[in-house]
Amino acid sequence: VRFQAQLEKRIATYLQVDSLSVLKAGRMALQASTKTGGSTMKRSALAEPSREETQQWVRRVHEVQCKRMTPEERASLQARTEASREMTNRSKRLKVVKGHAMRSNALAHEALNQMSSASAAAPAAFREVSARWQSAQLASEVRQTRALTRLAAPREEEEVRAAAEESDEDEEGAVAEVAQLVGAAPETLALPTPAALAGGQDASIEALLAQLRMEPQEAEECAAKFTLYEEYAKEVEKIRTALVDFYGDSSPTLPPAVAQDMGRQLRKVDSHEAMGVPDDDGRIWFVYHMMRQAEKNNRTMAAVLEGFQKKLEQLANNDQTECPICLESFVEEGSRAAETLSCCHKLCQECWTHWKQVQHGHAFCPLCRHEEFLNVVQSAVMDF
């Protein structure tokens, strides 16, 4: 009872903590990692345009948007843009759930690693590992909930950012936060790689799971390891529910072939092999089998989420092949490459760069608030 009260107090305290300090710590850790051989990949931004270049852009966009486009063309363009935005939004929601699934897997590995290093002579150490893991797992789930809530809300904001910047910061902050809570350095909390997601259980996790083969004799160690399995299994089931709910919500809007393929992937998650454990007549502690299966299912679902996310990204790219501002076709790299905003609308990097210049760095989405955008362009033409 005393342990439960302490855990609840820790969770209540965590929920009141301002995550900005944790995010700062995560950035500092990632910067240090870069200096010691790590690297972070970010697309290079376009150079800030001159006043003359922005003036030319404003005039060109005004010509395209206000003079040449017919109402029928505008309606068709808006329909394609919104279809792409919705698909991109779904893809981003999948990425959020996948991020939580991968953090959950890494946290389970870290907890098992710390328990394997704890001594039976100091049973309190097992309890402390369990408490840290539960705090970190809750933090990851809270991050997921906040991100999904943000994506579900209307995004006609005063100011938007490139989605790549927002996504990088969210993920960096999440890893730094849960690593701090579980008692590990961010660079040592290894998220599963795509190869690990696709493959079977490797030797490292098998070695960590070996400590669960025999039921511990010491009560606190037994309780801590059982709690780890029990709560981790609940978290994996939540991930499964989120995946199934997403499919049920999204499948009616997907091309039939894509929806059928996703359905086949989901059936693998609920297969007899994924849900069952071997019967060994009690020779091995049942927690070993259950934890082993939960870890495997966690990786399987993260892999399914990764595959779904890529399919939706491809569909979003197919729905929208041109910038809705300048009407030029998107290309892979350079000024005509697509820039996805935090509201999930897309426009080319050149238009986004010039639009930020017009708005002095505080740009709203020109598609969410299209009429206001056209009025600003009209005024800018006269001002220039």
Short mmCIF file of C-alpha atoms in Angstrom, two decimals, residues 16-365:
data_model
loop_
_atom_site.label_atom_id
_atom_site.label_comp_id
_atom_site.label_asym_id
_atom_site.label_seq_id
_atom_site.Cartn_x
_atom_site.Cartn_y
_atom_site.Cartn_z
CA GLN A 16 2.51 18.89 -13.12
CA VAL A 17 6.03 19.14 -14.50
CA ASP A 18 6.63 21.63 -17.29
CA SER A 19 7.99 19.56 -20.16
CA LEU A 20 10.01 22.47 -21.59
CA SER A 21 12.93 21.71 -19.28
CA VAL A 22 12.91 18.09 -20.39
CA LEU A 23 12.74 19.10 -24.04
CA LYS A 24 15.75 21.39 -23.50
CA ALA A 25 17.64 18.53 -21.88
CA GLY A 26 16.80 16.29 -24.84
CA ARG A 27 18.10 18.82 -27.33
CA MET A 28 21.32 19.27 -25.37
CA ALA A 29 21.83 15.51 -25.24
CA LEU A 30 21.23 15.17 -28.98
CA GLN A 31 23.64 18.03 -29.68
CA ALA A 32 26.26 16.28 -27.57
CA SER A 33 25.61 13.06 -29.47
CA THR A 34 26.22 14.89 -32.75
CA LYS A 35 29.56 16.20 -31.50
CA THR A 36 30.67 12.69 -30.53
CA GLY A 37 29.88 11.05 -33.81
CA GLY A 38 26.07 10.97 -33.95
CA SER A 39 24.15 12.97 -36.51
CA THR A 40 20.70 14.42 -37.04
CA MET A 41 19.32 14.62 -40.55
CA LYS A 42 17.39 17.78 -41.45
CA ARG A 43 16.48 19.18 -44.82
CA SER A 44 18.41 22.35 -45.58
CA ALA A 45 16.16 25.42 -45.69
CA LEU A 46 16.11 27.75 -48.67
CA ALA A 47 18.05 30.97 -48.37
CA GLU A 48 16.02 33.97 -47.26
CA PRO A 49 14.76 35.68 -50.41
CA SER A 50 15.48 39.32 -51.22
CA ARG A 51 12.72 41.95 -51.22
CA GLU A 52 12.80 41.99 -55.01
CA GLU A 53 12.40 38.19 -55.23
CA THR A 54 9.46 38.24 -52.83
CA GLN A 55 7.91 41.11 -54.80
CA GLN A 56 8.10 39.00 -57.98
CA TRP A 57 6.59 36.03 -56.16
CA VAL A 58 3.68 38.09 -54.84
CA ARG A 59 2.86 39.36 -58.30
CA ARG A 60 3.11 35.89 -59.83
CA VAL A 61 0.85 34.34 -57.17
CA HIS A 62 -1.63 37.19 -57.47
CA GLU A 63 -1.80 36.59 -61.21
CA VAL A 64 -2.37 32.85 -60.74
CA GLN A 65 -4.78 33.00 -57.79
CA CYS A 66 -6.82 36.13 -58.45
CA LYS A 67 -6.86 36.58 -62.22
CA ARG A 68 -6.43 33.29 -64.06
CA MET A 69 -8.11 30.68 -61.85
CA THR A 70 -11.77 29.91 -62.57
CA PRO A 71 -14.21 28.96 -59.77
CA GLU A 72 -14.34 25.38 -61.12
CA GLU A 73 -10.54 25.11 -61.10
CA ARG A 74 -10.41 26.52 -57.57
CA ALA A 75 -13.00 24.01 -56.31
CA SER A 76 -11.14 21.10 -57.92
CA LEU A 77 -7.81 22.27 -56.48
CA GLN A 78 -9.31 22.65 -53.01
CA ALA A 79 -10.80 19.15 -53.16
CA ARG A 80 -7.44 17.59 -54.06
CA THR A 81 -5.66 19.66 -51.43
CA GLU A 82 -8.09 18.65 -48.68
CA ALA A 83 -7.90 14.96 -49.65
CA SER A 84 -4.13 15.13 -49.38
CA ARG A 85 -4.32 17.02 -46.07
CA GLU A 86 -6.63 14.40 -44.55
CA MET A 87 -4.36 11.55 -45.67
CA THR A 88 -1.31 13.38 -44.31
CA ASN A 89 -3.10 13.95 -41.02
CA ARG A 90 -3.87 10.23 -40.74
CA SER A 91 -0.24 9.44 -41.53
CA LYS A 92 0.93 11.77 -38.76
CA ARG A 93 -1.47 10.16 -36.29
CA LEU A 94 -0.01 6.77 -37.16
CA LYS A 95 3.48 8.16 -36.62
CA VAL A 96 2.48 9.32 -33.13
CA VAL A 97 1.14 5.88 -32.17
CA LYS A 98 4.20 4.20 -33.72
CA GLY A 99 6.51 6.50 -31.72
CA HIS A 100 4.78 5.47 -28.49
CA ALA A 101 4.95 1.79 -29.47
CA MET A 102 8.68 2.04 -30.14
CA ARG A 103 9.33 3.94 -26.90
CA SER A 104 7.33 1.29 -25.00
CA ASN A 105 9.52 -1.42 -26.50
CA ALA A 106 12.72 0.43 -25.62
CA LEU A 107 11.50 1.10 -22.06
CA ALA A 108 10.67 -2.56 -21.52
CA HIS A 109 14.18 -3.51 -22.64
CA GLU A 110 15.68 -0.88 -20.33
CA ALA A 111 13.63 -2.05 -17.32
CA LEU A 112 14.66 -5.66 -17.91
CA ASN A 113 18.27 -4.57 -18.25
CA GLN A 114 18.16 -2.66 -14.97
CA MET A 115 16.48 -5.57 -13.18
CA SER A 116 19.10 -7.97 -14.47
CA SER A 117 21.74 -5.75 -12.84
CA ALA A 118 19.87 -5.44 -9.52
CA SER A 119 20.87 -7.65 -6.61
CA ALA A 120 18.53 -9.97 -4.74
CA ALA A 121 20.34 -8.81 -1.61
CA ALA A 122 18.82 -5.34 -2.16
CA PRO A 123 15.17 -6.08 -3.04
CA ALA A 124 14.20 -2.40 -2.93
CA ALA A 125 16.19 -1.92 -6.14
CA PHE A 126 13.66 -4.00 -8.09
CA ARG A 127 10.80 -1.91 -6.73
CA GLU A 128 12.61 1.29 -7.71
CA VAL A 129 13.16 0.02 -11.27
CA SER A 130 9.47 -0.84 -11.54
CA ALA A 131 8.45 2.63 -10.29
CA ARG A 132 10.79 4.41 -12.73
CA TRP A 133 9.55 2.29 -15.63
CA GLN A 134 5.89 3.00 -14.82
CA SER A 135 6.57 6.75 -14.61
CA ALA A 136 8.38 6.71 -17.97
CA GLN A 137 5.69 4.56 -19.60
CA LEU A 138 3.00 6.95 -18.40
CA ALA A 139 4.99 9.92 -19.72
CA SER A 140 5.16 8.31 -23.16
CA GLU A 141 1.41 7.66 -23.14
CA VAL A 142 0.67 11.25 -22.07
CA ARG A 143 2.87 12.49 -24.95
CA GLN A 144 0.89 10.33 -27.36
CA THR A 145 -2.45 11.61 -26.06
CA ARG A 146 -1.38 15.24 -26.34
CA ALA A 147 -0.10 14.78 -29.89
CA LEU A 148 -3.24 12.97 -31.06
CA THR A 149 -5.45 15.63 -29.46
CA ARG A 150 -3.48 18.33 -31.25
CA LEU A 151 -3.90 16.57 -34.61
CA ALA A 152 -7.63 16.07 -34.06
CA ALA A 153 -8.25 19.76 -33.32
CA PRO A 154 -8.92 22.37 -36.02
CA ARG A 155 -5.62 23.93 -37.12
CA GLU A 156 -6.61 27.37 -38.39
CA GLU A 157 -3.88 28.89 -36.23
CA GLU A 158 -2.38 32.33 -36.13
CA GLU A 159 0.96 30.79 -37.02
CA VAL A 160 2.07 27.40 -38.37
CA ARG A 161 5.44 25.74 -38.78
CA ALA A 162 6.94 23.23 -41.14
CA ALA A 163 5.80 19.82 -39.87
CA ALA A 164 9.34 18.41 -40.04
CA GLU A 165 10.50 20.88 -37.39
CA GLU A 166 7.55 20.12 -35.11
CA SER A 167 7.90 16.36 -35.51
CA ASP A 168 11.64 16.34 -34.81
CA GLU A 169 11.22 18.40 -31.65
CA ASP A 170 8.33 16.26 -30.37
CA GLU A 171 10.22 12.99 -30.86
CA GLU A 172 13.49 14.32 -29.43
CA GLY A 173 11.66 15.67 -26.39
CA ALA A 174 9.72 12.43 -25.87
CA VAL A 175 12.83 10.24 -25.92
CA ALA A 176 14.71 12.62 -23.61
CA GLU A 177 11.81 12.76 -21.17
CA VAL A 178 11.19 9.01 -20.85
CA ALA A 179 14.93 8.31 -20.71
CA GLN A 180 15.30 10.73 -17.79
CA LEU A 181 12.35 9.16 -15.95
CA VAL A 182 13.54 5.58 -16.41
CA GLY A 183 17.07 6.52 -15.39
CA ALA A 184 18.88 6.12 -18.71
CA ALA A 185 20.79 8.48 -21.01
CA PRO A 186 18.79 9.41 -24.15
CA GLU A 187 21.48 8.00 -26.43
CA THR A 188 21.40 4.62 -24.62
CA LEU A 189 17.60 4.21 -24.83
CA ALA A 190 17.70 2.39 -28.14
CA LEU A 191 14.48 2.50 -30.15
CA PRO A 192 14.01 -0.58 -32.35
CA THR A 193 15.36 -0.19 -35.88
CA PRO A 194 13.25 -1.06 -38.97
CA ALA A 195 15.31 -4.25 -39.33
CA ALA A 196 14.58 -5.21 -35.72
CA LEU A 197 10.88 -4.55 -36.23
CA ALA A 198 10.79 -6.81 -39.28
CA GLY A 199 12.93 -9.60 -37.82
CA GLY A 200 12.49 -12.01 -34.95
CA GLN A 201 13.65 -11.65 -31.37
CA ASP A 202 17.40 -11.19 -31.22
CA ALA A 203 19.93 -12.54 -28.73
CA SER A 204 19.94 -9.38 -26.63
CA ILE A 205 16.26 -9.54 -25.68
CA GLU A 206 16.45 -13.29 -25.18
CA ALA A 207 19.30 -12.74 -22.72
CA LEU A 208 17.24 -10.15 -20.82
CA LEU A 209 14.16 -12.39 -20.76
CA ALA A 210 16.19 -15.29 -19.34
CA GLN A 211 15.91 -13.77 -15.85
CA LEU A 212 12.16 -14.46 -16.00
CA ARG A 213 12.42 -18.19 -16.63
CA MET A 214 12.43 -19.01 -12.92
CA GLU A 215 9.99 -17.42 -10.48
CA PRO A 216 12.01 -15.30 -7.99
CA GLN A 217 11.93 -16.46 -4.38
CA GLU A 218 12.24 -12.98 -2.93
CA ALA A 219 8.79 -11.33 -2.73
CA GLU A 220 9.74 -7.79 -3.85
CA GLU A 221 11.71 -9.02 -6.85
CA CYS A 222 8.83 -11.32 -7.84
CA ALA A 223 6.28 -8.52 -7.48
CA ALA A 224 8.38 -6.05 -9.47
CA LYS A 225 8.91 -8.44 -12.37
CA PHE A 226 5.28 -9.53 -12.40
CA THR A 227 4.16 -5.87 -12.38
CA LEU A 228 6.48 -5.10 -15.30
CA TYR A 229 4.94 -7.91 -17.35
CA GLU A 230 1.36 -7.09 -16.32
CA GLU A 231 1.54 -3.35 -17.04
CA TYR A 232 3.56 -3.82 -20.24
CA ALA A 233 0.99 -6.32 -21.53
CA LYS A 234 -1.76 -3.77 -20.84
CA GLU A 235 0.18 -1.13 -22.77
CA VAL A 236 0.65 -3.46 -25.74
CA GLU A 237 -3.09 -4.13 -25.74
CA LYS A 238 -3.75 -0.37 -25.81
CA ILE A 239 -1.48 -0.08 -28.84
CA ARG A 240 -3.40 -2.90 -30.52
CA THR A 241 -6.71 -1.14 -29.78
CA ALA A 242 -5.42 2.12 -31.25
CA LEU A 243 -4.29 0.26 -34.38
CA VAL A 244 -7.63 -1.54 -34.83
CA ASP A 245 -9.62 1.66 -34.20
CA PHE A 246 -7.52 3.54 -36.73
CA TYR A 247 -8.13 0.89 -39.37
CA GLY A 248 -11.88 0.89 -38.71
CA ASP A 249 -11.99 4.67 -39.01
CA SER A 250 -9.76 4.93 -42.09
CA SER A 251 -10.59 1.91 -44.25
CA PRO A 252 -13.77 3.40 -45.82
CA THR A 253 -11.70 6.30 -47.21
CA LEU A 254 -8.87 4.16 -48.61
CA PRO A 255 -8.54 2.52 -52.03
CA PRO A 256 -9.92 -1.06 -51.76
CA ALA A 257 -6.56 -2.74 -52.45
CA VAL A 258 -4.84 -0.70 -49.70
CA ALA A 259 -7.66 -1.36 -47.21
CA GLN A 260 -7.52 -5.12 -47.94
CA ASP A 261 -3.75 -5.22 -47.45
CA MET A 262 -4.07 -3.39 -44.11
CA GLY A 263 -6.76 -5.88 -43.09
CA ARG A 264 -4.42 -8.79 -43.80
CA GLN A 265 -1.71 -7.17 -41.67
CA LEU A 266 -4.14 -6.73 -38.78
CA ARG A 267 -5.21 -10.37 -38.94
CA LYS A 268 -1.57 -11.33 -38.32
CA VAL A 269 -1.61 -9.25 -35.13
CA ASP A 270 -4.64 -11.24 -33.87
CA SER A 271 -3.47 -14.64 -35.11
CA HIS A 272 -3.30 -17.68 -32.81
CA GLU A 273 0.49 -17.51 -32.92
CA ALA A 274 0.47 -13.89 -31.74
CA MET A 275 -2.03 -14.49 -28.92
CA GLY A 276 -0.91 -17.91 -27.60
CA VAL A 277 1.93 -19.11 -25.36
CA PRO A 278 3.48 -22.60 -25.20
CA ASP A 279 2.39 -25.14 -22.58
CA ASP A 280 5.47 -26.43 -20.76
CA ASP A 281 3.70 -27.99 -17.74
CA GLY A 282 4.89 -25.19 -15.47
CA ARG A 283 8.60 -25.89 -15.81
CA ILE A 284 9.17 -22.22 -16.75
CA TRP A 285 7.58 -19.26 -14.95
CA PHE A 286 4.56 -18.19 -17.03
CA VAL A 287 5.72 -14.56 -16.87
CA TYR A 288 8.62 -15.44 -19.15
CA HIS A 289 6.32 -16.69 -21.93
CA MET A 290 3.86 -13.83 -21.53
CA MET A 291 6.52 -11.12 -21.48
CA ARG A 292 8.27 -12.68 -24.46
CA GLN A 293 5.03 -12.71 -26.47
CA ALA A 294 4.12 -9.16 -25.43
CA GLU A 295 7.53 -7.88 -26.57
CA LYS A 296 7.18 -9.68 -29.89
CA ASN A 297 3.65 -8.34 -30.42
CA ASN A 298 4.87 -4.83 -29.54
CA ARG A 299 7.49 -4.99 -32.31
CA THR A 300 5.02 -6.54 -34.76
CA MET A 301 2.51 -3.75 -34.24
CA ALA A 302 5.20 -1.08 -34.53
CA ALA A 303 6.18 -2.64 -37.87
CA VAL A 304 2.53 -2.65 -39.04
CA LEU A 305 2.19 1.00 -38.02
CA GLU A 306 5.36 1.82 -39.95
CA GLY A 307 3.96 0.12 -43.07
CA PHE A 308 0.58 1.82 -42.76
CA GLN A 309 2.26 5.21 -42.31
CA LYS A 310 4.32 4.82 -45.49
CA LYS A 311 1.24 3.79 -47.50
CA LEU A 312 -0.70 6.85 -46.36
CA GLU A 313 2.24 9.14 -47.11
CA GLN A 314 2.35 7.72 -50.63
CA LEU A 315 -1.41 8.20 -51.07
CA ALA A 316 -1.13 11.81 -49.85
CA ASN A 317 1.63 12.47 -52.37
CA ASN A 318 -0.47 10.95 -55.16
CA ASP A 319 -3.51 13.06 -54.21
CA GLN A 320 -1.58 16.30 -54.48
CA THR A 321 1.10 16.62 -57.17
CA GLU A 322 1.24 20.41 -57.47
CA CYS A 323 1.63 23.39 -55.18
CA PRO A 324 -1.83 24.92 -54.63
CA ILE A 325 -0.32 28.42 -54.39
CA CYS A 326 1.83 28.75 -57.53
CA LEU A 327 0.34 25.68 -59.34
CA GLU A 328 3.82 24.38 -60.22
CA SER A 329 4.42 20.62 -59.97
CA PHE A 330 6.20 19.29 -56.90
CA VAL A 331 9.68 17.81 -57.35
CA GLU A 332 11.82 15.67 -55.04
CA GLU A 333 14.36 18.32 -54.04
CA GLY A 334 14.96 22.04 -54.30
CA SER A 335 12.61 25.01 -54.24
CA ARG A 336 9.70 23.01 -55.68
CA ALA A 337 9.90 20.23 -53.08
CA ALA A 338 6.73 19.82 -51.02
CA GLU A 339 6.71 21.32 -47.53
CA THR A 340 4.13 19.85 -45.17
CA LEU A 341 2.89 22.31 -42.56
CA SER A 342 1.83 21.47 -39.03
CA CYS A 343 -1.83 21.64 -40.17
CA CYS A 344 -0.99 18.91 -42.77
CA HIS A 345 -1.46 21.14 -45.82
CA LYS A 346 1.31 21.10 -48.43
CA LEU A 347 2.88 23.77 -50.57
CA CYS A 348 6.24 24.12 -52.26
CA GLN A 349 9.27 25.32 -50.29
CA GLU A 350 9.61 28.42 -52.45
CA CYS A 351 6.04 29.58 -51.74
CA TRP A 352 6.40 28.83 -48.03
CA THR A 353 9.68 30.76 -47.84
CA HIS A 354 8.25 33.80 -49.62
CA TRP A 355 5.01 33.68 -47.64
CA LYS A 356 6.95 33.75 -44.36
CA GLN A 357 8.86 36.74 -45.70
CA VAL A 358 5.59 38.55 -46.50
CA GLN A 359 4.32 37.74 -42.98
CA HIS A 360 7.64 38.70 -41.33
CA GLY A 361 8.22 35.16 -40.07
CA HIS A 362 4.76 34.72 -38.49
CA ALA A 363 2.91 32.97 -41.29
CA PHE A 364 -0.50 31.33 -41.04
CA CYS A 365 -1.47 28.53 -43.41
#
